[in-house]
Coordinates of C-alpha atoms and ligand atoms in Angstrom, one line a residue:
X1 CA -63.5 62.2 20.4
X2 CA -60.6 60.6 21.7
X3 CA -58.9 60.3 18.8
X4 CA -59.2 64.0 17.7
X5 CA -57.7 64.7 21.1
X6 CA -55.0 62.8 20.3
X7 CA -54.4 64.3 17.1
X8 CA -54.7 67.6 18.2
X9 CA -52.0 66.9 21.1
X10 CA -50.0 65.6 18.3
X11 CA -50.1 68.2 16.0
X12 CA -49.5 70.8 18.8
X13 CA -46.1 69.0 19.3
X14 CA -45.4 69.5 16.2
X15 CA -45.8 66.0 14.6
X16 CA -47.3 64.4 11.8
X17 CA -50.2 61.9 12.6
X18 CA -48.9 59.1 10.1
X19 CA -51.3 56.3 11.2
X20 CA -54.3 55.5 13.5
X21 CA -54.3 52.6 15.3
X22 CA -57.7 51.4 16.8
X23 CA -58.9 48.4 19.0
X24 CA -62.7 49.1 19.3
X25 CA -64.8 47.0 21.5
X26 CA -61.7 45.1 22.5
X27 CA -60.8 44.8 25.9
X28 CA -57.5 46.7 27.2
X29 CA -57.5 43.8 29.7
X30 CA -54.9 41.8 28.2
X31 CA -52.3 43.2 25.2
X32 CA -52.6 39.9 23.4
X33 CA -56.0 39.7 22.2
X34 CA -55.7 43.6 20.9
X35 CA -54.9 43.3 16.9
X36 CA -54.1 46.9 16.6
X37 CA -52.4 47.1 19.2
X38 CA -50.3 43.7 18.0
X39 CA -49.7 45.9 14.9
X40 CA -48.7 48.7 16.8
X41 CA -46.0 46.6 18.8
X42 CA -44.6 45.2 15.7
X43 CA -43.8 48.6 13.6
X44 CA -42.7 50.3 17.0
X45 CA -39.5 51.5 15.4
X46 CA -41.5 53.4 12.4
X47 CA -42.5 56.0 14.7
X48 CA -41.1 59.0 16.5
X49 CA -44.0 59.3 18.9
X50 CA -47.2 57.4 20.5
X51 CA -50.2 59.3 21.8
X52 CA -52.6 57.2 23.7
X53 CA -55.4 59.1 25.5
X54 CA -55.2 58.0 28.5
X55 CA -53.0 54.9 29.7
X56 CA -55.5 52.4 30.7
X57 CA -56.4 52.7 27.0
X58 CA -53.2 50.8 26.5
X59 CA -53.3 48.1 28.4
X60 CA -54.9 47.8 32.0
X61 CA -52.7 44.9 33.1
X62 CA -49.6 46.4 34.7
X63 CA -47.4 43.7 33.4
X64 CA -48.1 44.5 29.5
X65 CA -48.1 48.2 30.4
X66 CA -44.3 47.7 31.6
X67 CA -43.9 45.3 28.7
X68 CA -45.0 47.6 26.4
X69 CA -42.9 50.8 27.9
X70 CA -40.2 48.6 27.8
X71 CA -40.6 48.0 24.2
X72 CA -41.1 51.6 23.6
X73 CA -38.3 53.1 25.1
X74 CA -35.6 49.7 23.4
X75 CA -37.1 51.2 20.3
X76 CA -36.3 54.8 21.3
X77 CA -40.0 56.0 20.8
X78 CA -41.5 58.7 22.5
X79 CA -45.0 58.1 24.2
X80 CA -47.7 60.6 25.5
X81 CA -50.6 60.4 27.5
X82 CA -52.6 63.0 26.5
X83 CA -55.5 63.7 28.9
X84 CA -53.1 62.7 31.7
X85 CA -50.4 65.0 30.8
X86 CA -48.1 62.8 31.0
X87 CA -44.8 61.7 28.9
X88 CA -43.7 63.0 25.9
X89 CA -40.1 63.5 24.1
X90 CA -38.9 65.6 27.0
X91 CA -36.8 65.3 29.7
X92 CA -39.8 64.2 32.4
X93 CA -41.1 61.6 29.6
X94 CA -38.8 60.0 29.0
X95 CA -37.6 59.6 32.6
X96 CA -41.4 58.3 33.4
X97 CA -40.9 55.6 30.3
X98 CA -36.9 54.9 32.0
X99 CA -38.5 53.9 34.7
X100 CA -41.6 51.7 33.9
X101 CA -38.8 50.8 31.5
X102 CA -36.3 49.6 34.4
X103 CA -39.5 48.5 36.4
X104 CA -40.4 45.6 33.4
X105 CA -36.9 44.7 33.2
X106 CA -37.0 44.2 36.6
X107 CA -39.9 41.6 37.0
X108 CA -38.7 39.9 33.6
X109 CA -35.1 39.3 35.7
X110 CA -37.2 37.9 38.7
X111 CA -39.0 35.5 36.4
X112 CA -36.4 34.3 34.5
X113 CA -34.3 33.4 38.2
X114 CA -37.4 31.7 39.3
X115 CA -37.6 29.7 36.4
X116 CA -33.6 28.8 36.6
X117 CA -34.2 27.8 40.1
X118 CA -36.7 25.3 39.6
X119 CA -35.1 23.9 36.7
X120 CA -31.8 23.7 38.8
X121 CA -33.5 22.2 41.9
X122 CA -35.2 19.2 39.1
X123 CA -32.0 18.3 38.1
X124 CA -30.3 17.8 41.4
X125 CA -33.7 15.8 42.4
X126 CA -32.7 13.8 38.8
X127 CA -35.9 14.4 37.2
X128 CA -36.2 15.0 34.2
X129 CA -36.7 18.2 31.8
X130 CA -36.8 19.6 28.6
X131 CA -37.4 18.3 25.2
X132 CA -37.6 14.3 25.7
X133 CA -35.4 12.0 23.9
X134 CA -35.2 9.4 21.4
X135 CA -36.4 5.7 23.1
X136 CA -38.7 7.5 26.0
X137 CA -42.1 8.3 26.3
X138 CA -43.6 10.8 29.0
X139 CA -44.9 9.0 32.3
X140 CA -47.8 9.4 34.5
X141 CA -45.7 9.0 37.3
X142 CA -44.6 12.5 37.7
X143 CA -41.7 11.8 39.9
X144 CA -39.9 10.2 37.1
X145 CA -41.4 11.7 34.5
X146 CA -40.0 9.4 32.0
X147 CA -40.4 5.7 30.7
X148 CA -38.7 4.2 28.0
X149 CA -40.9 4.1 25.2
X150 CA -41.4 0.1 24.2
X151 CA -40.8 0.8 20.6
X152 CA -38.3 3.2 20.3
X153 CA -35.9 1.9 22.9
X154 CA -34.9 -1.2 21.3
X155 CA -34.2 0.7 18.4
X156 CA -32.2 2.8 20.4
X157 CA -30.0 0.0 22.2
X158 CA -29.5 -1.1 18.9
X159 CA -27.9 2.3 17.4
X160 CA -25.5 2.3 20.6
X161 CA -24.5 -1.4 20.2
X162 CA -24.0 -1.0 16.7
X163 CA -21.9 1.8 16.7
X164 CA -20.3 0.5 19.5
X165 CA -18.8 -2.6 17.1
X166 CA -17.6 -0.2 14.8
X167 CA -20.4 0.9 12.0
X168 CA -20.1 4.3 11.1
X169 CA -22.7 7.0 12.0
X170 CA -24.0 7.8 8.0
X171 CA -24.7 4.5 7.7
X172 CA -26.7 3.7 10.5
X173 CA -28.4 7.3 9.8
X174 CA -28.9 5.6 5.9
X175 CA -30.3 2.2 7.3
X176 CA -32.8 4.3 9.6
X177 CA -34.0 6.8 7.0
X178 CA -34.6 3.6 4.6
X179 CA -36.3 1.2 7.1
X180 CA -40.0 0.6 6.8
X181 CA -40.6 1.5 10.6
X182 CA -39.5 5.4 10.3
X183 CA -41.7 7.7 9.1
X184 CA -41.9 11.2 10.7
X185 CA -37.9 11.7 11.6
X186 CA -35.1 12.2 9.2
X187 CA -31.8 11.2 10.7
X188 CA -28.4 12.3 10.0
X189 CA -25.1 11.3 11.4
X190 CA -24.8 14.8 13.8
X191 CA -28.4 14.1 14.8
X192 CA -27.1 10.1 15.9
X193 CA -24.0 11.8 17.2
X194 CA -25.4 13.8 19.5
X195 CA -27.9 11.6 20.3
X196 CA -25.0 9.1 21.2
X197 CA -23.6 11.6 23.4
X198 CA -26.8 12.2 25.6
X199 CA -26.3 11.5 29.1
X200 CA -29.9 10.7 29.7
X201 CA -29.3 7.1 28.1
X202 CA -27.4 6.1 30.9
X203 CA -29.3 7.7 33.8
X204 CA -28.0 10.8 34.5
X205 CA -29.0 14.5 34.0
X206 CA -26.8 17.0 32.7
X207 CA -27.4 20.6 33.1
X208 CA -25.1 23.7 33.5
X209 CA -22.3 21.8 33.4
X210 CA -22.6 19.2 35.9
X211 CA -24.0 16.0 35.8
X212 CA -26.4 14.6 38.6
X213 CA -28.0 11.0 38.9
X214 CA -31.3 10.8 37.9
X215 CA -34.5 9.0 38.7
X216 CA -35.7 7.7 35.4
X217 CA -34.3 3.9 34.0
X218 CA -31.2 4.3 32.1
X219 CA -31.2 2.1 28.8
X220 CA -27.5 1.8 28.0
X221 CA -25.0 0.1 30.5
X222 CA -22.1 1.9 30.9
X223 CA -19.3 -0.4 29.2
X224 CA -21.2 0.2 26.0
X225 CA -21.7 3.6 26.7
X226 CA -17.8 4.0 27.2
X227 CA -17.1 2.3 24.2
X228 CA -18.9 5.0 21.9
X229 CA -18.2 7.6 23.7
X230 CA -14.4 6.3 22.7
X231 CA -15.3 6.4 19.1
X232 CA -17.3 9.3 19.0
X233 CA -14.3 11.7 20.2
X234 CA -12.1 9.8 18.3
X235 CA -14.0 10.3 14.8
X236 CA -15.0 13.3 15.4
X237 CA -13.7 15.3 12.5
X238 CA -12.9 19.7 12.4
X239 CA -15.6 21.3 10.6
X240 CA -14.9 22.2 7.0
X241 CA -14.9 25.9 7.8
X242 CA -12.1 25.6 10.1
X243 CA -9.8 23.3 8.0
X244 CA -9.9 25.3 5.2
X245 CA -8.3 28.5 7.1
X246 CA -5.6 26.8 9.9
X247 CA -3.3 23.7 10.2
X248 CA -6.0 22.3 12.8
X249 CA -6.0 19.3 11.3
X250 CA -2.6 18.2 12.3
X251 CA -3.4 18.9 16.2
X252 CA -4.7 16.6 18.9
X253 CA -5.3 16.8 22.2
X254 CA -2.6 15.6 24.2
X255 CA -4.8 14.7 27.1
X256 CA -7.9 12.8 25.5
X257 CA -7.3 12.5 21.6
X258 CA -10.2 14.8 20.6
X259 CA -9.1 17.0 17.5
X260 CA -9.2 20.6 18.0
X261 CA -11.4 23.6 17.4
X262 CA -10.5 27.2 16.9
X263 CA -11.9 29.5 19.1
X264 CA -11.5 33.6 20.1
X265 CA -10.1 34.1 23.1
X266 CA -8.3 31.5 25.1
X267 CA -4.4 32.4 26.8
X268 CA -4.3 35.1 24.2
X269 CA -7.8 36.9 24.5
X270 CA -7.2 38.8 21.1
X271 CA -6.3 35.8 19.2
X272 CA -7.3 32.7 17.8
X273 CA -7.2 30.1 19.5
X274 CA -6.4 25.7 18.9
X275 CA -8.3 24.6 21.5
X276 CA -9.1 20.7 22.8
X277 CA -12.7 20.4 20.9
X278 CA -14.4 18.4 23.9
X279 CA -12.9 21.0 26.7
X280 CA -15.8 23.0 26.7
X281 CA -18.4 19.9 26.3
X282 CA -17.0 17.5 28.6
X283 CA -18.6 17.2 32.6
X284 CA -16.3 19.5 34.7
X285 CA -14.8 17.2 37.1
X286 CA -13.5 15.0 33.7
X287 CA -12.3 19.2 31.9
X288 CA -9.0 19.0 32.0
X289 CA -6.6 22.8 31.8
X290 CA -4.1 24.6 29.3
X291 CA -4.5 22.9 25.6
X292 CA -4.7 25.6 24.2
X293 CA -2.9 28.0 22.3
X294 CA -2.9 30.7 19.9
X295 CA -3.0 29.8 16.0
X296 CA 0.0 32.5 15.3
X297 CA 2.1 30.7 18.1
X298 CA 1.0 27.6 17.0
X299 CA 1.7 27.9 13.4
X300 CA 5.3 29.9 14.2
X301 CA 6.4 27.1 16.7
X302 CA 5.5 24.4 13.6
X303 CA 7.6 26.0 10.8
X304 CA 10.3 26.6 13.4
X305 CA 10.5 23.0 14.2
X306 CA 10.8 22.2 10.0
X307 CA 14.1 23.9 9.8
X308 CA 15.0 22.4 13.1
X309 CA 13.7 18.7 11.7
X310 CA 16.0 19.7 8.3
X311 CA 19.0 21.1 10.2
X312 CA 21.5 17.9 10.5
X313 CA 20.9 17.6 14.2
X314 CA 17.4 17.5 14.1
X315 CA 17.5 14.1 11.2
X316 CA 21.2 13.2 11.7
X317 CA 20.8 12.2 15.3
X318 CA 17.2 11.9 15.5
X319 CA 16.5 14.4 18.5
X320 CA 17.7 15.6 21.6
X321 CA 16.4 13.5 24.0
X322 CA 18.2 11.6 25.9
X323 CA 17.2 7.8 25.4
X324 CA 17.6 9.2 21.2
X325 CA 19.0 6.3 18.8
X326 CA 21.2 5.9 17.0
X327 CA 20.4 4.6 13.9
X328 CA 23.6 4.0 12.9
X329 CA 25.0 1.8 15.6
X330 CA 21.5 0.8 15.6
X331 CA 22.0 -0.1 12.0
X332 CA 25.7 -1.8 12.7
X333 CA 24.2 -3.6 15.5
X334 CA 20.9 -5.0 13.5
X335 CA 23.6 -6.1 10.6
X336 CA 25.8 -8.2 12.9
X337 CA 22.6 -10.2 14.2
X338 CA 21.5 -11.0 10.8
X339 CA 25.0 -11.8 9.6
X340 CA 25.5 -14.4 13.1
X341 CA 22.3 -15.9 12.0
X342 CA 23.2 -16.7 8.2
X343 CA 26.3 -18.1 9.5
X344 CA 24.4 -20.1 11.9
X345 CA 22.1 -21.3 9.5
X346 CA 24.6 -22.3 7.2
X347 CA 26.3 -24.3 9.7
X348 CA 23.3 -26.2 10.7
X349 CA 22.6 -27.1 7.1
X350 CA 25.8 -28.4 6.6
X351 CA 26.3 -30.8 9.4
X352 CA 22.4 -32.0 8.0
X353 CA 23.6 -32.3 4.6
X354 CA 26.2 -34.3 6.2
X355 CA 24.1 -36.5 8.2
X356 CA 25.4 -35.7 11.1
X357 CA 22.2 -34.6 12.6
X358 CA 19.0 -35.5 12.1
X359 CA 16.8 -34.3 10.3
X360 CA 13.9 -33.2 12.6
X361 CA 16.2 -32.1 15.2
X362 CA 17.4 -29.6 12.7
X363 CA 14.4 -28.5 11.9
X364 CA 13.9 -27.9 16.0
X365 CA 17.1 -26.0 15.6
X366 CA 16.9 -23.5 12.3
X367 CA 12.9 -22.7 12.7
X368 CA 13.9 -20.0 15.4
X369 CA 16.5 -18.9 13.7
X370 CA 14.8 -18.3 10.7
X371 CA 12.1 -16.0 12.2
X372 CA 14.5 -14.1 14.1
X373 CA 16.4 -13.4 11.0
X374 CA 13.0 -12.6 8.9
X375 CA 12.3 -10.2 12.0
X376 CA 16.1 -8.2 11.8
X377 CA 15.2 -7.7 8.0
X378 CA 12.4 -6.7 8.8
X379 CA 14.0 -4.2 11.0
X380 CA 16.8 -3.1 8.7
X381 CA 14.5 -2.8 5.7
X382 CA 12.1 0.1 8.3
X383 CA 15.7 1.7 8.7
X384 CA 16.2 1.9 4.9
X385 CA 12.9 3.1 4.1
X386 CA 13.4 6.1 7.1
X387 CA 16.3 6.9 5.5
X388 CA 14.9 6.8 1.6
X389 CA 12.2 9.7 3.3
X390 CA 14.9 11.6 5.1
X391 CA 16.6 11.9 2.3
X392 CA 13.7 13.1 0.6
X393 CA 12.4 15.4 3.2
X394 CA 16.5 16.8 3.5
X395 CA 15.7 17.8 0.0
X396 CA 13.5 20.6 1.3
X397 CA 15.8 24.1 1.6
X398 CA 14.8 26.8 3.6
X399 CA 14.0 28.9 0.9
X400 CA 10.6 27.0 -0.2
X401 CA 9.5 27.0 3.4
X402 CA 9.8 30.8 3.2
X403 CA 8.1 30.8 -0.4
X404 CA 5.0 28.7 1.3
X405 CA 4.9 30.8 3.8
X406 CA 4.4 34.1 1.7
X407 CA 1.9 32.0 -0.6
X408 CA -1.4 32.1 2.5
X409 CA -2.0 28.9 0.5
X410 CA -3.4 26.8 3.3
X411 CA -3.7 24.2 2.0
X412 CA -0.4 23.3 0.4
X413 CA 1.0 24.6 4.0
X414 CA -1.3 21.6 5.6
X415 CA 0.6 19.3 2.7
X416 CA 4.0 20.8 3.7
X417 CA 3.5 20.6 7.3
X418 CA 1.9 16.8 7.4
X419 CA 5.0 15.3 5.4
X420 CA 7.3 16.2 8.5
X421 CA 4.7 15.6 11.2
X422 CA 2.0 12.8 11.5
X423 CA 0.4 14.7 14.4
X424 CA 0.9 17.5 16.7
X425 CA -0.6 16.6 20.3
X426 CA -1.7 19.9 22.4
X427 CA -0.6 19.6 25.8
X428 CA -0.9 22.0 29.0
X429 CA 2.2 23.9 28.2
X430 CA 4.0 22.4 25.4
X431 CA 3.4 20.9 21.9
X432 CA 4.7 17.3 21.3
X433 CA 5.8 16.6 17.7
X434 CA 5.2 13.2 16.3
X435 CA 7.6 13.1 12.7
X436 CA 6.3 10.7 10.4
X437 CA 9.5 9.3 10.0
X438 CA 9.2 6.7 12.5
X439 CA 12.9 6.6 13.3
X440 CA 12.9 10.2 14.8
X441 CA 11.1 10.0 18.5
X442 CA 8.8 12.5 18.8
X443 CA 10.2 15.5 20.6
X444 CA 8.2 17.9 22.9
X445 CA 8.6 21.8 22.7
X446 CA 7.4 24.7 25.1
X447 CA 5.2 27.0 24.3
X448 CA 6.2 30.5 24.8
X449 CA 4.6 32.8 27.0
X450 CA 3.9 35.9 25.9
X451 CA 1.7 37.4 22.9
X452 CA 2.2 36.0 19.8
X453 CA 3.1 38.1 16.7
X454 CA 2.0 38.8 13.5
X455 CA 5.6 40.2 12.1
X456 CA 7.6 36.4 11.9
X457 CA 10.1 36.8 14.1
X458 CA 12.1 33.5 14.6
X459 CA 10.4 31.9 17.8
X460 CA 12.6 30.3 20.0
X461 CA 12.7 26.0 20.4
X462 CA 12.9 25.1 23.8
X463 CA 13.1 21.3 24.0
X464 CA 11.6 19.1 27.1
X465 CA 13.5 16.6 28.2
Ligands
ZN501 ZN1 -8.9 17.1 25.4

């Protein structure tokens, strides 16, 4: 009876009835124990229309029936109550679905604050939530809510003195996967990593980005903990999709050593960003500003300072900073040490060979000398060598810069760009240049404000002092 009803409203409206879709003897009490109407829910986007018969037949709890009209009117389907009159494609319909529509939304908002709330108000209180980690075990006292757990956490302490002393992440990730005691977990270094990096370990709570002290017992002490914490940001490598695309590997964050990442957005909003890769991870009272810039700036300001760094000012005089060497007089000056030595030497060796002095007391005498001359040969044979690779990078004419530039060839540009530069640190501001000729003092240049871009024009150097 109903159903013909429905079929008849339908076909007045000029629709096709397509499918039927039935709950008998179920209960309109609750939407989840309903099959057909599960089924319903699920293909909502099929159908141009729904006709119920009337709208307790849908659901009689009010919260499903704005859940429902909710899903109804994200899925652009019209829905009719047919012995009530009601809805329909036009203009009063779909207002009536708008606003049961708006209503759902409404008391989904609420629930979803409410739930915030508490979950903000645990962590200042420092207890625990959420998923519970490696080395704990859930408590009965419900303050605390976690204990460590008596066999995971020495296993645990383990993995953070370990790494601490230097073993790397796949290996200790190996050793656990192999080791007779494991059985349900397989580990992997960026499941140890960020395990390593959970704050819970040493007693504290981090949520939204802040970090409060929490009630449960911490199982690292904090000079191991800032030991791997050291390592972990300093081995933490760019992913693989990143390198292959930009010249990120030659960056580091001037303030904390971290590599970078490459991000949308930053100064630049339309651009790609270098960014510091722990600015976004790190507590906020330890984020520190700037360190960032945009790749095109970035990877202008790098072949700029090339040409500078082959220009004769750039290698002849190492760079223009003011305490700069010069590796000439440096050069004259190491050659007239090692030349007052030999003489010295000599002169002691003679008045031995003459017995005139004894023997030990020459001994006392020529030792020093000795290692002082080893060490100014040392000297003038790191001044040959940063010469023999000036020379060889001097070789390099402006013309095959320009050639790998037009290439897109990544790769051989990362090849190009690491002979000159050992690493590029990422400061607020400016980038400081680190030549791996270790002769030439690194030199620091601004970053330009401004948007970056894409035709080359010639950026300018502006040197810090
Ligand atoms: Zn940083």
């Amino acid at each position: 009876m109903q159903r013909q009803r429905c079929e008849q409203a339908a076909a007045a409206a000029g629709a096709t009835v397509t499918e039927v879709f039935e709950d008998g003897g179920f209960s309109g009490s609750r939407a989840d124990n309903r099959p057909a109407l599960q089924r319903l829910l699920a293909r909502l986007g099929e159908f141009d229309s729904v006709y119920v018969w009337k709208l307790d037949r849908l659901s009689r709890s009010a919260r499903d029936y704005h859940n429902i009209a909710y899903l109804l009117q994200k899925c652009g389907t019209a829905f009719v109550s047919v012995s009530e009159g009601m809805g329909g494609s036009g203009a009063v319909g779909k207002m009536v679905l708008g606003q049961l529509a708006a209503v759902a939304e409404f008391f989904l908002d609420i629930l979803k604050e409410n739930v915030r709330a508490a979950l903000d108000e645990n962590a200042r209180q420092g207890r625990h939530h959420g998923q519970l980690p490696f080395g704990y075990r859930r408590s009965v006292d419900k303050t605390v809510r976690i204990e460590p757990d008596t066999q995971q956490a020495p296993i645990l302490r383990e993995l953070f003195r370990r790494y601490a002393n230097g073993e790397s992440l796949s290996k200790l990730a190996a050793q656990l996967n192999t080791s007779p005691a494991n059985s349900e977990r397989r580990w992997t270094s960026a499941l140890l990593g960020t395990m390593l990096r959970n704050r819970t370990y040493v007693g504290e709570i981090a949520w939204r980005g802040q970090v409060y002290e929490a009630l449960h017992q911490p199982l690292i002490d904090w000079d191991t903990w800032s030991v791997v914490q050291k390592r972990l940001m300093e081995n933490k490598s760019v992913p693989a999709s990143a390198r292959k695309r930009s010249l990120s590997p030659l960056f580091r964050c001037g303030v904390c050593g971290s590599c970078v990442r490459i991000v949308w957005g930053g100064p630049e909003s339309r651009y790609r960003s270098y960014e510091c890769h722990q600015r976004r991870t790190v507590p906020r009272e330890q984020r520190h500003i700037g360190n960032s810039i945009s790749i095109l700036k970035a990877h202008a300001l790098i072949w700029r300072a090339v040409e500078y760094f082959l220009g004769e000012e750039a290698i002849g005089q190492g760079c223009r900073k003011p305490n700069r060497r010069d590796r000439n007089a440096e050069r004259r000056k190491l050659e007239r040490e090692r030349d007052r030595l030999d003489e010295h030497i000599a002169y002691n060796l003679e008045a031995g060979a003459n017995n005139a002095v004894p023997l030990h007391i020459l001994k006392r005498q020529n030792d020093p000398l000795m290692a002082r001359l080893a060490e100014t040969n040392r000297l003038l044979a790191q001044l040959d060598q940063a010469e023999e690779q000036l020379t060889e990078l001097r070789a390099t004419s402006p013309a095959q810069i320009v050639e790998l530039l037009q290439s897109q060839d990544p790769e051989a540009q990362r090849r190009f760009a690491k002979a000159f530069f050992s690493v590029i640190e990422l400061h607020d501001g400016f980038l400081r240049f680190v030549p791996t000729v270790p002769e030439v003092l690194p030199f620091d240049v601004a970053i330009p404000s401004g948007h970056p871009s894409r035709r080359r024009e010639p950026v300018e150097l502006r040197f810090l002092t």
